[in-house]
Short mmCIF file of C-alpha atoms in Angstrom, two decimals:
data_model
loop_
_atom_site.label_atom_id
_atom_site.label_comp_id
_atom_site.label_asym_id
_atom_site.label_seq_id
_atom_site.Cartn_x
_atom_site.Cartn_y
_atom_site.Cartn_z
CA UNK E 1 -143.39 -139.03 134.20
CA UNK E 2 -141.50 -139.12 130.87
CA UNK E 3 -137.89 -140.21 131.10
CA UNK E 4 -134.82 -140.74 128.96
CA UNK E 5 -133.98 -144.40 128.42
CA UNK E 6 -130.69 -145.94 127.35
CA UNK E 7 -129.68 -149.36 126.08
CA UNK E 8 -127.78 -151.43 126.83
CA UNK E 9 -127.19 -150.80 130.52
CA UNK E 10 -123.81 -152.51 130.29
CA UNK E 11 -121.57 -153.24 127.32
CA UNK E 12 -118.28 -155.12 127.27
CA UNK E 13 -116.22 -154.95 124.10
CA UNK E 14 -112.74 -155.70 122.82
CA UNK E 15 -110.36 -152.86 122.00
CA UNK E 16 -110.72 -151.83 118.36
CA UNK E 17 -114.34 -152.92 118.07
CA UNK E 18 -117.18 -150.60 117.17
CA UNK E 19 -119.95 -149.95 119.68
CA UNK E 20 -123.27 -148.19 119.35
CA UNK E 21 -124.96 -146.80 122.42
CA UNK E 22 -128.65 -146.11 122.10
CA UNK E 23 -130.88 -143.55 123.71
CA UNK E 24 -134.55 -142.68 123.52
CA UNK E 25 -134.95 -139.04 124.58
CA UNK E 26 -138.14 -137.60 126.04
CA UNK E 27 -140.59 -137.50 123.16
CA UNK E 28 -141.24 -133.75 122.75
CA UNK E 29 -137.63 -132.73 123.33
CA UNK E 30 -135.59 -131.21 120.53
CA UNK E 31 -132.08 -131.00 121.97
CA UNK E 32 -129.99 -134.08 122.64
CA UNK E 33 -126.68 -134.60 124.37
CA UNK E 34 -124.09 -137.19 125.24
CA UNK E 35 -121.85 -137.03 128.30
CA UNK E 36 -119.39 -139.48 129.75
CA UNK E 37 -118.10 -140.12 133.24
CA UNK E 38 -114.92 -142.08 133.81
CA UNK E 39 -115.03 -143.92 137.12
CA UNK E 40 -114.33 -141.53 139.97
CA UNK E 41 -114.19 -138.47 137.74
CA UNK E 42 -116.57 -135.70 136.77
CA UNK E 43 -119.31 -135.81 134.16
CA UNK E 44 -117.86 -134.52 130.88
CA UNK E 45 -119.72 -133.07 127.92
CA UNK E 46 -119.20 -134.84 124.60
CA UNK E 47 -121.68 -133.46 122.08
CA UNK E 48 -124.97 -131.65 121.64
CA UNK E 49 -127.35 -132.21 118.72
CA UNK E 50 -130.24 -130.17 117.38
CA UNK E 51 -132.16 -130.13 114.13
CA UNK E 52 -130.26 -133.15 112.83
CA UNK E 53 -126.85 -131.67 113.24
CA UNK E 54 -124.16 -131.26 115.89
CA UNK E 55 -124.46 -127.95 117.79
CA UNK E 56 -121.31 -128.24 119.86
CA UNK E 57 -118.71 -130.87 120.59
CA UNK E 58 -115.86 -131.14 123.04
CA UNK E 59 -112.23 -132.03 122.43
CA UNK E 60 -113.04 -135.55 123.58
CA UNK E 61 -115.46 -136.00 120.65
CA UNK E 62 -112.88 -136.79 117.99
CA UNK E 63 -113.21 -138.60 114.68
CA UNK E 64 -113.77 -141.90 116.47
CA UNK E 65 -117.14 -140.67 117.68
CA UNK E 66 -120.31 -139.97 115.74
CA UNK E 67 -123.94 -139.32 116.60
CA UNK E 68 -127.10 -139.97 114.69
CA UNK E 69 -130.83 -139.64 115.03
CA UNK E 70 -131.82 -142.49 112.71
CA UNK E 71 -135.55 -142.10 113.26
CA UNK E 72 -137.99 -139.96 115.22
CA UNK E 73 -137.26 -141.54 118.57
CA UNK E 74 -133.69 -142.84 118.85
CA UNK E 75 -130.41 -140.98 119.33
CA UNK E 76 -127.22 -142.99 119.03
CA UNK E 77 -123.55 -142.58 119.88
CA UNK E 78 -121.11 -144.65 117.86
CA UNK E 79 -117.51 -145.24 118.82
CA UNK E 80 -115.78 -146.52 115.72
CA UNK E 81 -112.71 -148.22 117.15
CA UNK E 82 -112.81 -148.40 120.93
CA UNK E 83 -109.76 -147.77 123.08
CA UNK E 84 -109.16 -148.80 126.68
CA UNK E 85 -109.61 -145.19 127.78
CA UNK E 86 -113.14 -145.14 126.35
CA UNK E 87 -114.23 -147.24 129.33
CA UNK E 88 -116.73 -145.04 131.16
CA UNK E 89 -120.38 -144.47 131.91
CA UNK E 90 -122.08 -142.75 128.98
CA UNK E 91 -125.12 -140.61 129.68
CA UNK E 92 -127.65 -139.38 127.17
CA UNK E 93 -129.69 -136.29 127.99
CA UNK E 94 -132.40 -134.23 126.36
CA UNK E 95 -134.11 -130.87 126.76
CA UNK E 96 -136.97 -129.14 124.98
CA UNK E 97 -135.17 -125.81 124.62
CA UNK E 98 -131.56 -124.70 124.39
CA UNK E 99 -129.66 -124.66 127.69
CA UNK E 100 -128.78 -121.03 127.20
CA UNK E 101 -132.43 -120.12 127.67
CA UNK E 102 -132.44 -121.51 131.19
CA UNK E 103 -133.64 -124.98 130.31
CA UNK E 104 -132.81 -128.06 132.30
CA UNK E 105 -131.55 -131.33 130.95
CA UNK E 106 -132.98 -134.73 131.76
CA UNK E 107 -130.45 -137.52 131.96
CA UNK E 108 -130.83 -141.19 131.21
CA UNK E 109 -129.59 -143.94 133.53
CA UNK E 110 -126.40 -144.44 131.53
CA UNK E 111 -124.58 -147.22 129.68
CA UNK E 112 -121.51 -148.61 131.38
CA UNK E 113 -118.95 -149.38 128.69
CA UNK E 114 -115.97 -151.57 129.45
CA UNK E 115 -113.25 -151.92 126.82
CA UNK E 116 -110.90 -154.86 127.31
CA UNK Q 1 -109.71 -122.13 130.85
CA UNK Q 2 -113.00 -122.48 132.69
CA UNK Q 3 -112.74 -124.12 136.06
CA UNK Q 4 -115.38 -125.27 138.53
CA UNK Q 5 -114.41 -126.33 142.03
CA UNK Q 6 -116.62 -127.90 144.64
CA UNK Q 7 -115.30 -127.34 148.09
CA UNK Q 8 -114.67 -130.84 149.27
CA UNK Q 9 -114.86 -134.34 147.95
CA UNK Q 10 -116.88 -135.55 150.92
CA UNK Q 11 -118.97 -134.05 153.69
CA UNK Q 12 -120.26 -135.99 156.69
CA UNK Q 13 -123.08 -134.56 158.78
CA UNK Q 14 -125.59 -135.76 161.31
CA UNK Q 15 -129.24 -136.21 160.50
CA UNK Q 16 -131.26 -133.06 161.15
CA UNK Q 17 -128.37 -130.68 160.55
CA UNK Q 18 -127.98 -128.33 157.60
CA UNK Q 19 -125.56 -129.37 154.88
CA UNK Q 20 -123.81 -126.57 152.99
CA UNK Q 21 -121.97 -127.33 149.76
CA UNK Q 22 -119.86 -124.80 147.87
CA UNK Q 23 -119.26 -124.30 144.16
CA UNK Q 24 -116.66 -121.83 142.93
CA UNK Q 25 -115.88 -121.04 139.33
CA UNK Q 26 -113.29 -119.05 137.39
CA UNK Q 27 -112.94 -117.74 133.84
CA UNK Q 28 -116.67 -118.00 133.29
CA UNK Q 29 -119.66 -115.66 133.30
CA UNK Q 30 -122.63 -118.00 133.38
CA UNK Q 31 -126.15 -116.79 132.82
CA UNK Q 32 -127.20 -119.39 135.33
CA UNK Q 33 -126.03 -122.27 137.43
CA UNK Q 34 -127.61 -125.64 138.15
CA UNK Q 35 -127.35 -128.21 140.92
CA UNK Q 36 -127.81 -131.92 140.33
CA UNK Q 37 -127.92 -135.01 142.52
CA UNK Q 38 -126.15 -138.18 141.44
CA UNK Q 39 -126.53 -141.54 143.13
CA UNK Q 40 -123.91 -144.28 142.54
CA UNK Q 41 -124.19 -145.78 139.07
CA UNK Q 42 -127.02 -143.46 138.08
CA UNK Q 43 -127.43 -140.38 135.91
CA UNK Q 44 -127.54 -136.86 137.35
CA UNK Q 45 -130.96 -135.65 138.46
CA UNK Q 46 -131.78 -131.95 138.21
CA UNK Q 47 -132.54 -130.20 141.49
CA UNK Q 48 -132.43 -126.43 141.14
CA UNK Q 49 -131.47 -123.69 138.71
CA UNK Q 50 -130.54 -120.15 139.69
CA UNK Q 51 -130.05 -117.25 137.28
CA UNK Q 52 -127.38 -114.57 137.50
CA UNK Q 53 -129.94 -111.95 138.56
CA UNK Q 54 -131.29 -114.13 141.39
CA UNK Q 55 -129.64 -114.12 144.78
CA UNK Q 56 -131.48 -117.08 146.24
CA UNK Q 57 -133.78 -119.91 145.19
CA UNK Q 58 -135.66 -122.36 147.37
CA UNK Q 59 -137.38 -125.67 146.81
CA UNK Q 60 -138.70 -127.52 149.84
CA UNK Q 61 -135.64 -128.23 152.04
CA UNK Q 62 -133.19 -127.03 149.40
CA UNK Q 63 -131.78 -123.52 149.06
CA UNK Q 64 -129.28 -122.20 146.53
CA UNK Q 65 -127.51 -118.85 146.54
CA UNK Q 66 -125.55 -117.31 143.69
CA UNK Q 67 -122.97 -114.56 144.09
CA UNK Q 68 -121.61 -113.51 140.69
CA UNK Q 69 -119.13 -111.11 142.33
CA UNK Q 70 -117.56 -113.89 144.38
CA UNK Q 71 -118.18 -116.37 141.53
CA UNK Q 72 -119.69 -118.74 144.05
CA UNK Q 73 -122.86 -120.71 144.67
CA UNK Q 74 -123.87 -122.27 147.97
CA UNK Q 75 -126.24 -125.23 148.15
CA UNK Q 76 -128.01 -125.91 151.44
CA UNK Q 77 -130.06 -128.90 152.55
CA UNK Q 78 -131.90 -128.18 155.78
CA UNK Q 79 -133.13 -130.86 158.19
CA UNK Q 80 -130.96 -133.37 156.36
CA UNK Q 81 -131.98 -137.03 156.20
CA UNK Q 82 -129.99 -140.21 155.48
CA UNK Q 83 -131.88 -140.37 152.13
CA UNK Q 84 -130.11 -137.13 151.15
CA UNK Q 85 -126.82 -139.05 151.02
CA UNK Q 86 -125.56 -138.73 147.44
CA UNK Q 87 -123.09 -136.78 145.33
CA UNK Q 88 -124.18 -133.23 144.51
CA UNK Q 89 -122.95 -131.66 141.29
CA UNK Q 90 -122.71 -128.02 140.38
CA UNK Q 91 -123.00 -127.23 136.66
CA UNK Q 92 -122.58 -124.11 134.54
CA UNK Q 93 -124.53 -123.80 131.30
CA UNK Q 94 -123.33 -122.58 127.95
CA UNK Q 95 -125.63 -122.33 124.95
CA UNK Q 96 -125.80 -126.08 124.50
CA UNK Q 97 -123.38 -127.55 127.00
CA UNK Q 98 -123.19 -128.18 130.70
CA UNK Q 99 -119.85 -128.04 132.46
CA UNK Q 100 -119.90 -130.00 135.71
CA UNK Q 101 -117.83 -129.80 138.82
CA UNK Q 102 -116.47 -133.01 140.24
CA UNK Q 103 -119.13 -133.07 142.92
CA UNK Q 104 -119.30 -133.29 146.69
CA UNK Q 105 -120.29 -136.60 148.26
CA UNK Q 106 -122.67 -135.98 151.15
CA UNK Q 107 -123.14 -138.61 153.83
CA UNK Q 108 -125.90 -138.03 156.36
CA UNK Q 109 -125.60 -140.26 159.40
CA UNK Q 110 -128.64 -141.26 161.50
#
């Protein structure tokens, strides 16, 4: 069964450093998403992406964050200058239609980011 | 602002019993609602979706109800098994976002 994959599974970085989290969505999907989950808290929406542009973004997704689909298979989340509070599990997800049409999302296994 | 509440942080039940989890929401009129399962350190896994015009949806041992008047969804697992132990998340969908509740951790004891 097709699945969303994410690399790396764990990333440790120093505060102020840039990190890039990588995702390979399910191949025929057109909508891509990033979520984060701080330890012990709920899964929070960051950004959705369709047709090479951002569809929606949350208040969390400030100027430190950016997303890109550099080729036909990868979808990346970049954090420009990491802060301690960016430490969380980051989940990528994809769907083949917009959520508003009743579509489901398929989540990857996550990247655990630790900022020291 | 939109708010989603799941009734309790943790629910302990005995194997074979029915688990019932509650999701309440305010300041939202979702077209549909989804339930996910999340195991520790893993991503959410989709279980069921129910639309606003559906009262009930079933899939094997799972049943979801949706009451848009009460702004509530109930999630039932019948004949529960220890393998059902996980956190269950309720989520409301916008056009391109999912808003999750904090989840209810279910522990099924043998």
